[in-house]
Amino acid sequence: MLKTVALLYLSICIQLKCIQAVLFLRFTFFNSFAGQFVHAGNILATQRVFRWHPGAHVGMGYNKWLYALEDGIVRFTKEIYVPPPRSKESREVICRLPKGSVLYKTFINVVPTEEVGRFKLITMI
């Protein structure tokens, strides 16, 4: 029964040409990959839950999309994550981990390009 309802729903979506909406609800996407040059305001990743966190020179929109704040090269880093002591994550996840283990989170960073020809007066002093 559930399978037929799902197939019916999918056929309706195909008929209405909203296949992109169905894919958007299921998946998260990278719009920019590691080592790629991006401009300020470019969307780096779209997500529904926190899979990637904003790092240096990266902003986060109201819908958890990550975008570049400055022109530069995209870099992905894994950093040690220490949750706040009274958070849900520290109460439920940390107590189940073996001693000595650490949590890692993926951060998206933008390494800004060097600005050429600006601040001439400061360099002259």
CSV table of N, CA and C in Angstrom, one decimal:
chain,number,residue,atom,x,y,z
A,1,MET,N,0.8,-1.2,0.0
A,1,MET,CA,0.0,0.0,0.0
A,1,MET,C,0.9,1.3,0.0
A,2,LEU,N,1.9,1.3,0.9
A,2,LEU,CA,2.7,2.4,1.0
A,2,LEU,C,3.6,2.6,-0.3
A,3,LYS,N,4.0,1.5,-0.9
A,3,LYS,CA,4.7,1.5,-2.1
A,3,LYS,C,3.9,2.1,-3.3
A,4,THR,N,2.6,1.8,-3.4
A,4,THR,CA,1.8,2.3,-4.4
A,4,THR,C,1.5,3.8,-4.2
A,5,VAL,N,1.4,4.2,-3.0
A,5,VAL,CA,1.2,5.6,-2.7
A,5,VAL,C,2.4,6.4,-3.1
A,6,ALA,N,3.6,5.9,-2.8
A,6,ALA,CA,4.9,6.5,-3.1
A,6,ALA,C,5.0,6.6,-4.6
A,7,LEU,N,4.7,5.6,-5.4
A,7,LEU,CA,4.7,5.6,-6.8
A,7,LEU,C,3.7,6.6,-7.4
A,8,LEU,N,2.6,6.6,-6.8
A,8,LEU,CA,1.6,7.6,-7.3
A,8,LEU,C,2.0,9.0,-7.1
A,9,TYR,N,2.6,9.3,-5.9
A,9,TYR,CA,3.1,10.6,-5.6
A,9,TYR,C,4.3,11.0,-6.6
A,10,LEU,N,5.2,10.0,-6.9
A,10,LEU,CA,6.3,10.3,-7.8
A,10,LEU,C,5.7,10.6,-9.2
A,11,SER,N,4.7,9.8,-9.6
A,11,SER,CA,4.2,10.1,-11.0
A,11,SER,C,3.5,11.4,-11.1
A,12,ILE,N,2.9,11.8,-10.0
A,12,ILE,CA,2.2,13.2,-10.0
A,12,ILE,C,3.3,14.2,-10.1
A,13,CYS,N,4.4,14.1,-9.4
A,13,CYS,CA,5.5,15.0,-9.4
A,13,CYS,C,6.1,15.1,-10.8
A,14,ILE,N,6.3,14.0,-11.4
A,14,ILE,CA,6.8,14.0,-12.8
A,14,ILE,C,5.9,14.7,-13.7
A,15,GLN,N,4.6,14.5,-13.6
A,15,GLN,CA,3.6,15.1,-14.4
A,15,GLN,C,3.6,16.6,-14.2
A,16,LEU,N,3.9,17.1,-13.0
A,16,LEU,CA,3.9,18.5,-12.7
A,16,LEU,C,5.3,19.1,-13.0
A,17,LYS,N,6.2,18.3,-13.4
A,17,LYS,CA,7.6,18.7,-13.7
A,17,LYS,C,8.3,19.4,-12.5
A,18,CYS,N,8.1,18.7,-11.4
A,18,CYS,CA,8.8,19.2,-10.2
A,18,CYS,C,9.8,18.2,-9.7
A,19,ILE,N,10.4,17.6,-10.6
A,19,ILE,CA,11.4,16.6,-10.2
A,19,ILE,C,12.6,17.2,-9.4
A,20,GLN,N,12.9,18.5,-9.8
A,20,GLN,CA,14.0,19.2,-9.0
A,20,GLN,C,13.6,19.4,-7.6
A,21,ALA,N,12.3,19.7,-7.3
A,21,ALA,CA,11.9,19.9,-5.9
A,21,ALA,C,12.0,18.6,-5.1
A,22,VAL,N,11.7,17.4,-5.8
A,22,VAL,CA,11.9,16.1,-5.1
A,22,VAL,C,13.3,15.9,-4.8
A,23,LEU,N,14.2,16.1,-5.7
A,23,LEU,CA,15.6,15.9,-5.5
A,23,LEU,C,16.2,16.8,-4.4
A,24,PHE,N,15.7,18.1,-4.4
A,24,PHE,CA,16.2,19.0,-3.4
A,24,PHE,C,15.8,18.6,-2.0
A,25,LEU,N,14.6,18.0,-1.8
A,25,LEU,CA,14.2,17.5,-0.5
A,25,LEU,C,14.9,16.4,0.0
A,26,ARG,N,15.5,15.6,-0.9
A,26,ARG,CA,16.2,14.4,-0.5
A,26,ARG,C,17.7,14.6,-0.3
A,27,PHE,N,18.3,15.4,-1.1
A,27,PHE,CA,19.8,15.5,-1.1
A,27,PHE,C,20.3,16.9,-0.7
A,28,THR,N,21.5,16.9,-0.3
A,28,THR,CA,22.2,18.2,-0.2
A,28,THR,C,23.3,18.2,-1.2
A,29,PHE,N,23.7,19.4,-1.6
A,29,PHE,CA,24.5,19.6,-2.7
A,29,PHE,C,25.7,20.5,-2.4
A,30,PHE,N,26.8,20.2,-3.1
A,30,PHE,CA,28.0,21.1,-3.1
A,30,PHE,C,27.8,21.9,-4.4
A,31,ASN,N,27.9,23.2,-4.2
A,31,ASN,CA,27.9,24.1,-5.4
A,31,ASN,C,29.3,24.5,-5.8
A,32,SER,N,30.2,24.4,-4.8
A,32,SER,CA,31.7,24.7,-5.0
A,32,SER,C,32.5,23.6,-4.4
A,33,PHE,N,33.5,23.2,-5.0
A,33,PHE,CA,34.3,22.1,-4.5
A,33,PHE,C,35.7,22.6,-4.0
A,34,ALA,N,36.4,21.8,-3.3
A,34,ALA,CA,37.7,22.2,-2.7
A,34,ALA,C,38.7,22.6,-3.8
A,35,GLY,N,39.4,23.7,-3.6
A,35,GLY,CA,40.3,24.2,-4.6
A,35,GLY,C,39.7,25.1,-5.6
A,36,GLN,N,38.4,25.3,-5.6
A,36,GLN,CA,37.8,26.1,-6.6
A,36,GLN,C,37.7,27.5,-6.2
A,37,PHE,N,37.9,28.5,-7.1
A,37,PHE,CA,37.9,29.9,-6.8
A,37,PHE,C,36.4,30.3,-6.8
A,38,VAL,N,36.0,31.1,-5.8
A,38,VAL,CA,34.7,31.6,-5.6
A,38,VAL,C,34.7,33.1,-5.4
A,39,HIS,N,33.6,33.8,-5.8
A,39,HIS,CA,33.5,35.2,-5.5
A,39,HIS,C,32.6,35.4,-4.3
A,40,ALA,N,32.6,36.6,-3.7
A,40,ALA,CA,31.8,36.9,-2.5
A,40,ALA,C,30.4,36.7,-2.9
A,41,GLY,N,29.6,36.0,-2.1
A,41,GLY,CA,28.2,35.8,-2.3
A,41,GLY,C,27.8,34.5,-3.0
A,42,ASN,N,28.8,33.8,-3.5
A,42,ASN,CA,28.6,32.5,-4.2
A,42,ASN,C,28.1,31.5,-3.1
A,43,ILE,N,27.1,30.7,-3.5
A,43,ILE,CA,26.7,29.6,-2.6
A,43,ILE,C,27.6,28.5,-2.7
A,44,LEU,N,28.1,28.0,-1.5
A,44,LEU,CA,29.1,26.9,-1.4
A,44,LEU,C,28.4,25.6,-1.3
A,45,ALA,N,27.4,25.5,-0.4
A,45,ALA,CA,26.7,24.2,-0.2
A,45,ALA,C,25.3,24.5,0.3
A,46,THR,N,24.4,23.6,-0.1
A,46,THR,CA,23.0,23.7,0.3
A,46,THR,C,22.8,22.5,1.2
A,47,GLN,N,22.1,22.6,2.3
A,47,GLN,CA,21.8,21.5,3.2
A,47,GLN,C,20.6,21.8,4.0
A,48,ARG,N,20.0,20.7,4.5
A,48,ARG,CA,18.8,20.8,5.3
A,48,ARG,C,19.1,20.6,6.8
A,49,VAL,N,20.1,19.8,7.1
A,49,VAL,CA,20.6,19.7,8.4
A,49,VAL,C,22.1,20.0,8.4
A,50,PHE,N,22.7,20.2,9.6
A,50,PHE,CA,24.1,20.6,9.6
A,50,PHE,C,25.0,19.5,9.3
A,51,ARG,N,25.4,19.4,8.0
A,51,ARG,CA,26.5,18.4,7.7
A,51,ARG,C,27.8,19.1,7.6
A,52,TRP,N,27.8,20.3,7.1
A,52,TRP,CA,29.0,21.1,7.0
A,52,TRP,C,28.8,22.4,7.8
A,53,HIS,N,29.8,22.9,8.5
A,53,HIS,CA,29.7,24.1,9.3
A,53,HIS,C,30.4,25.2,8.6
A,54,PRO,N,30.0,26.5,8.9
A,54,PRO,CA,30.7,27.6,8.3
A,54,PRO,C,32.0,27.9,9.0
A,55,GLY,N,33.1,28.0,8.2
A,55,GLY,CA,34.4,28.3,8.8
A,55,GLY,C,34.8,29.7,8.5
A,56,ALA,N,36.1,30.0,8.2
A,56,ALA,CA,36.6,31.3,8.0
A,56,ALA,C,36.1,31.9,6.7
A,57,HIS,N,35.6,33.1,6.8
A,57,HIS,CA,35.1,33.9,5.6
A,57,HIS,C,33.9,33.2,4.9
A,58,VAL,N,33.1,32.4,5.7
A,58,VAL,CA,31.9,31.8,5.2
A,58,VAL,C,30.7,32.2,6.0
A,59,GLY,N,29.6,32.5,5.4
A,59,GLY,CA,28.4,32.9,6.1
A,59,GLY,C,27.3,31.8,6.0
A,60,MET,N,26.3,31.9,6.8
A,60,MET,CA,25.2,30.9,6.8
A,60,MET,C,23.9,31.7,6.6
A,61,GLY,N,23.1,31.3,5.6
A,61,GLY,CA,21.8,31.9,5.4
A,61,GLY,C,20.8,31.3,6.4
A,62,TYR,N,19.5,31.8,6.3
A,62,TYR,CA,18.5,31.4,7.2
A,62,TYR,C,18.1,30.0,7.0
A,63,ASN,N,18.3,29.4,5.8
A,63,ASN,CA,18.0,28.1,5.4
A,63,ASN,C,19.2,27.1,5.5
A,64,LYS,N,20.2,27.5,6.2
A,64,LYS,CA,21.4,26.7,6.5
A,64,LYS,C,22.3,26.6,5.2
A,65,TRP,N,22.1,27.4,4.2
A,65,TRP,CA,23.0,27.4,3.1
A,65,TRP,C,24.2,28.2,3.4
A,66,LEU,N,25.4,27.7,2.9
A,66,LEU,CA,26.6,28.3,3.2
A,66,LEU,C,27.1,29.1,2.0
A,67,TYR,N,27.5,30.4,2.2
A,67,TYR,CA,27.9,31.2,1.1
A,67,TYR,C,29.3,31.9,1.5
A,68,ALA,N,30.0,32.3,0.4
A,68,ALA,CA,31.3,32.9,0.6
A,68,ALA,C,31.1,34.4,1.0
A,69,LEU,N,31.9,34.9,2.0
A,69,LEU,CA,31.9,36.3,2.3
A,69,LEU,C,32.9,37.1,1.6
A,70,GLU,N,34.0,36.4,1.1
A,70,GLU,CA,35.0,37.1,0.4
A,70,GLU,C,35.5,36.2,-0.8
A,71,ASP,N,36.1,36.9,-1.8
A,71,ASP,CA,36.7,36.1,-2.9
A,71,ASP,C,37.9,35.3,-2.4
A,72,GLY,N,37.9,34.1,-2.9
A,72,GLY,CA,39.1,33.2,-2.5
A,72,GLY,C,38.9,31.8,-3.0
A,73,ILE,N,39.7,30.9,-2.4
A,73,ILE,CA,39.8,29.5,-2.7
A,73,ILE,C,39.0,28.7,-1.6
A,74,VAL,N,38.2,27.7,-2.0
A,74,VAL,CA,37.4,26.9,-1.0
A,74,VAL,C,38.3,25.8,-0.5
A,75,ARG,N,38.3,25.6,0.8
A,75,ARG,CA,39.0,24.6,1.5
A,75,ARG,C,38.1,23.9,2.5
A,76,PHE,N,38.2,22.6,2.6
A,76,PHE,CA,37.4,21.8,3.6
A,76,PHE,C,38.4,21.3,4.7
A,77,THR,N,38.0,21.5,5.9
A,77,THR,CA,38.8,21.0,7.1
A,77,THR,C,38.0,20.2,8.0
A,78,LYS,N,38.6,19.2,8.7
A,78,LYS,CA,38.0,18.5,9.8
A,78,LYS,C,38.6,19.0,11.1
A,79,GLU,N,37.7,19.5,11.9
A,79,GLU,CA,38.2,20.1,13.2
A,79,GLU,C,37.6,19.4,14.4
A,80,ILE,N,38.3,19.3,15.5
A,80,ILE,CA,37.8,18.7,16.7
A,80,ILE,C,36.7,19.5,17.2
A,81,TYR,N,35.6,18.9,17.6
A,81,TYR,CA,34.4,19.6,18.0
A,81,TYR,C,34.2,19.2,19.5
A,82,VAL,N,34.1,20.3,20.3
A,82,VAL,CA,33.8,20.1,21.7
A,82,VAL,C,32.5,20.8,22.0
A,83,PRO,N,31.4,20.0,22.2
A,83,PRO,CA,30.1,20.6,22.4
A,83,PRO,C,30.0,21.3,23.8
A,84,PRO,N,29.1,22.3,23.9
A,84,PRO,CA,28.9,22.9,25.2
A,84,PRO,C,28.5,21.9,26.3
A,85,PRO,N,28.8,22.1,27.5
A,85,PRO,CA,28.6,21.1,28.6
A,85,PRO,C,27.1,20.7,28.8
A,86,ARG,N,26.2,21.7,28.6
A,86,ARG,CA,24.8,21.4,28.9
A,86,ARG,C,24.0,21.1,27.6
A,87,SER,N,24.6,20.9,26.5
A,87,SER,CA,23.9,20.7,25.2
A,87,SER,C,23.3,19.3,25.2
A,88,LYS,N,22.4,19.1,24.3
A,88,LYS,CA,21.8,17.8,24.1
A,88,LYS,C,22.9,16.8,23.5
A,89,GLU,N,23.7,17.3,22.7
A,89,GLU,CA,24.8,16.5,22.1
A,89,GLU,C,25.7,15.9,23.2
A,90,SER,N,26.1,16.8,24.1
A,90,SER,CA,27.0,16.3,25.2
A,90,SER,C,26.4,15.3,26.1
A,91,ARG,N,25.1,15.5,26.4
A,91,ARG,CA,24.4,14.6,27.3
A,91,ARG,C,24.1,13.2,26.6
A,92,GLU,N,23.8,13.2,25.3
A,92,GLU,CA,23.4,11.9,24.7
A,92,GLU,C,24.5,11.2,23.9
A,93,VAL,N,25.4,12.0,23.3
A,93,VAL,CA,26.4,11.4,22.4
A,93,VAL,C,27.7,11.2,23.2
A,94,ILE,N,28.2,12.2,23.9
A,94,ILE,CA,29.5,12.1,24.5
A,94,ILE,C,29.6,11.0,25.6
A,95,CYS,N,28.5,10.8,26.3
A,95,CYS,CA,28.5,9.8,27.4
A,95,CYS,C,28.6,8.4,26.8
A,96,ARG,N,28.2,8.1,25.6
A,96,ARG,CA,28.3,6.8,24.9
A,96,ARG,C,29.6,6.5,24.3
A,97,LEU,N,30.4,7.5,24.0
A,97,LEU,CA,31.7,7.3,23.3
A,97,LEU,C,32.7,6.7,24.3
A,98,PRO,N,33.6,5.9,23.8
A,98,PRO,CA,34.7,5.4,24.7
A,98,PRO,C,35.6,6.5,25.1
A,99,LYS,N,36.3,6.3,26.2
A,99,LYS,CA,37.2,7.4,26.7
A,99,LYS,C,38.4,7.6,25.7
A,100,GLY,N,38.7,8.8,25.5
A,100,GLY,CA,39.8,9.2,24.6
A,100,GLY,C,39.4,9.5,23.1
A,101,SER,N,38.1,9.2,22.8
A,101,SER,CA,37.7,9.5,21.4
A,101,SER,C,37.3,10.9,21.3
A,102,VAL,N,37.3,11.4,20.1
A,102,VAL,CA,37.0,12.8,19.8
A,102,VAL,C,36.0,12.9,18.7
A,103,LEU,N,35.3,14.0,18.6
A,103,LEU,CA,34.3,14.2,17.6
A,103,LEU,C,34.9,15.2,16.6
A,104,TYR,N,34.7,14.9,15.3
A,104,TYR,CA,35.2,15.8,14.2
A,104,TYR,C,34.0,16.3,13.5
A,105,LYS,N,34.1,17.6,13.1
A,105,LYS,CA,33.1,18.2,12.2
A,105,LYS,C,33.8,18.8,11.0
A,106,THR,N,33.1,18.8,9.9
A,106,THR,CA,33.6,19.3,8.6
A,106,THR,C,33.2,20.8,8.5
A,107,PHE,N,34.3,21.6,8.3
A,107,PHE,CA,34.1,23.0,8.1
A,107,PHE,C,34.5,23.4,6.7
A,108,ILE,N,33.7,24.3,6.1
A,108,ILE,CA,34.0,24.9,4.8
A,108,ILE,C,34.6,26.3,5.0
A,109,ASN,N,35.8,26.5,4.5
A,109,ASN,CA,36.5,27.7,4.7
A,109,ASN,C,36.8,28.3,3.3
A,110,VAL,N,37.0,29.7,3.3
A,110,VAL,CA,37.4,30.3,2.1
A,110,VAL,C,38.7,31.1,2.4
A,111,VAL,N,39.8,30.7,1.7
A,111,VAL,CA,41.0,31.4,1.9
A,111,VAL,C,41.1,32.6,1.0
A,112,PRO,N,41.0,33.8,1.5
A,112,PRO,CA,40.9,35.0,0.6
A,112,PRO,C,42.2,35.2,-0.2
A,113,THR,N,41.9,35.8,-1.4
A,113,THR,CA,43.1,36.1,-2.2
A,113,THR,C,43.7,37.4,-1.7
A,114,GLU,N,45.0,37.5,-2.0
A,114,GLU,CA,45.7,38.7,-1.5
A,114,GLU,C,45.3,39.9,-2.4
A,115,GLU,N,44.9,41.0,-1.7
A,115,GLU,CA,44.5,42.2,-2.4
A,115,GLU,C,45.7,43.0,-2.9
A,116,VAL,N,45.7,43.2,-4.1
A,116,VAL,CA,46.8,43.9,-4.8
A,116,VAL,C,46.5,45.4,-5.0
A,117,GLY,N,47.4,46.3,-4.6
A,117,GLY,CA,47.2,47.7,-4.9
A,117,GLY,C,46.3,48.4,-4.0
A,118,ARG,N,46.1,47.9,-2.8
A,118,ARG,CA,45.3,48.6,-1.8
A,118,ARG,C,46.2,48.9,-0.6
A,119,PHE,N,45.8,49.9,0.2
A,119,PHE,CA,46.5,50.4,1.4
A,119,PHE,C,47.9,50.8,1.1
A,120,LYS,N,48.1,51.6,0.0
A,120,LYS,CA,49.4,52.0,-0.3
A,120,LYS,C,50.0,52.9,0.7
A,121,LEU,N,49.2,53.7,1.4
A,121,LEU,CA,49.8,54.7,2.4
A,121,LEU,C,50.3,53.9,3.6
A,122,ILE,N,49.7,52.8,4.0
A,122,ILE,CA,50.2,52.1,5.1
A,122,ILE,C,51.6,51.4,4.8
A,123,THR,N,51.7,51.0,3.6
A,123,THR,CA,53.0,50.3,3.2
A,123,THR,C,54.1,51.4,3.1
A,124,MET,N,53.8,52.6,2.8
A,124,MET,CA,54.8,53.7,2.7
A,124,MET,C,55.3,54.2,4.0
A,125,ILE,N,54.5,54.0,5.1
A,125,ILE,CA,54.9,54.5,6.4
A,125,ILE,C,56.0,53.6,7.0
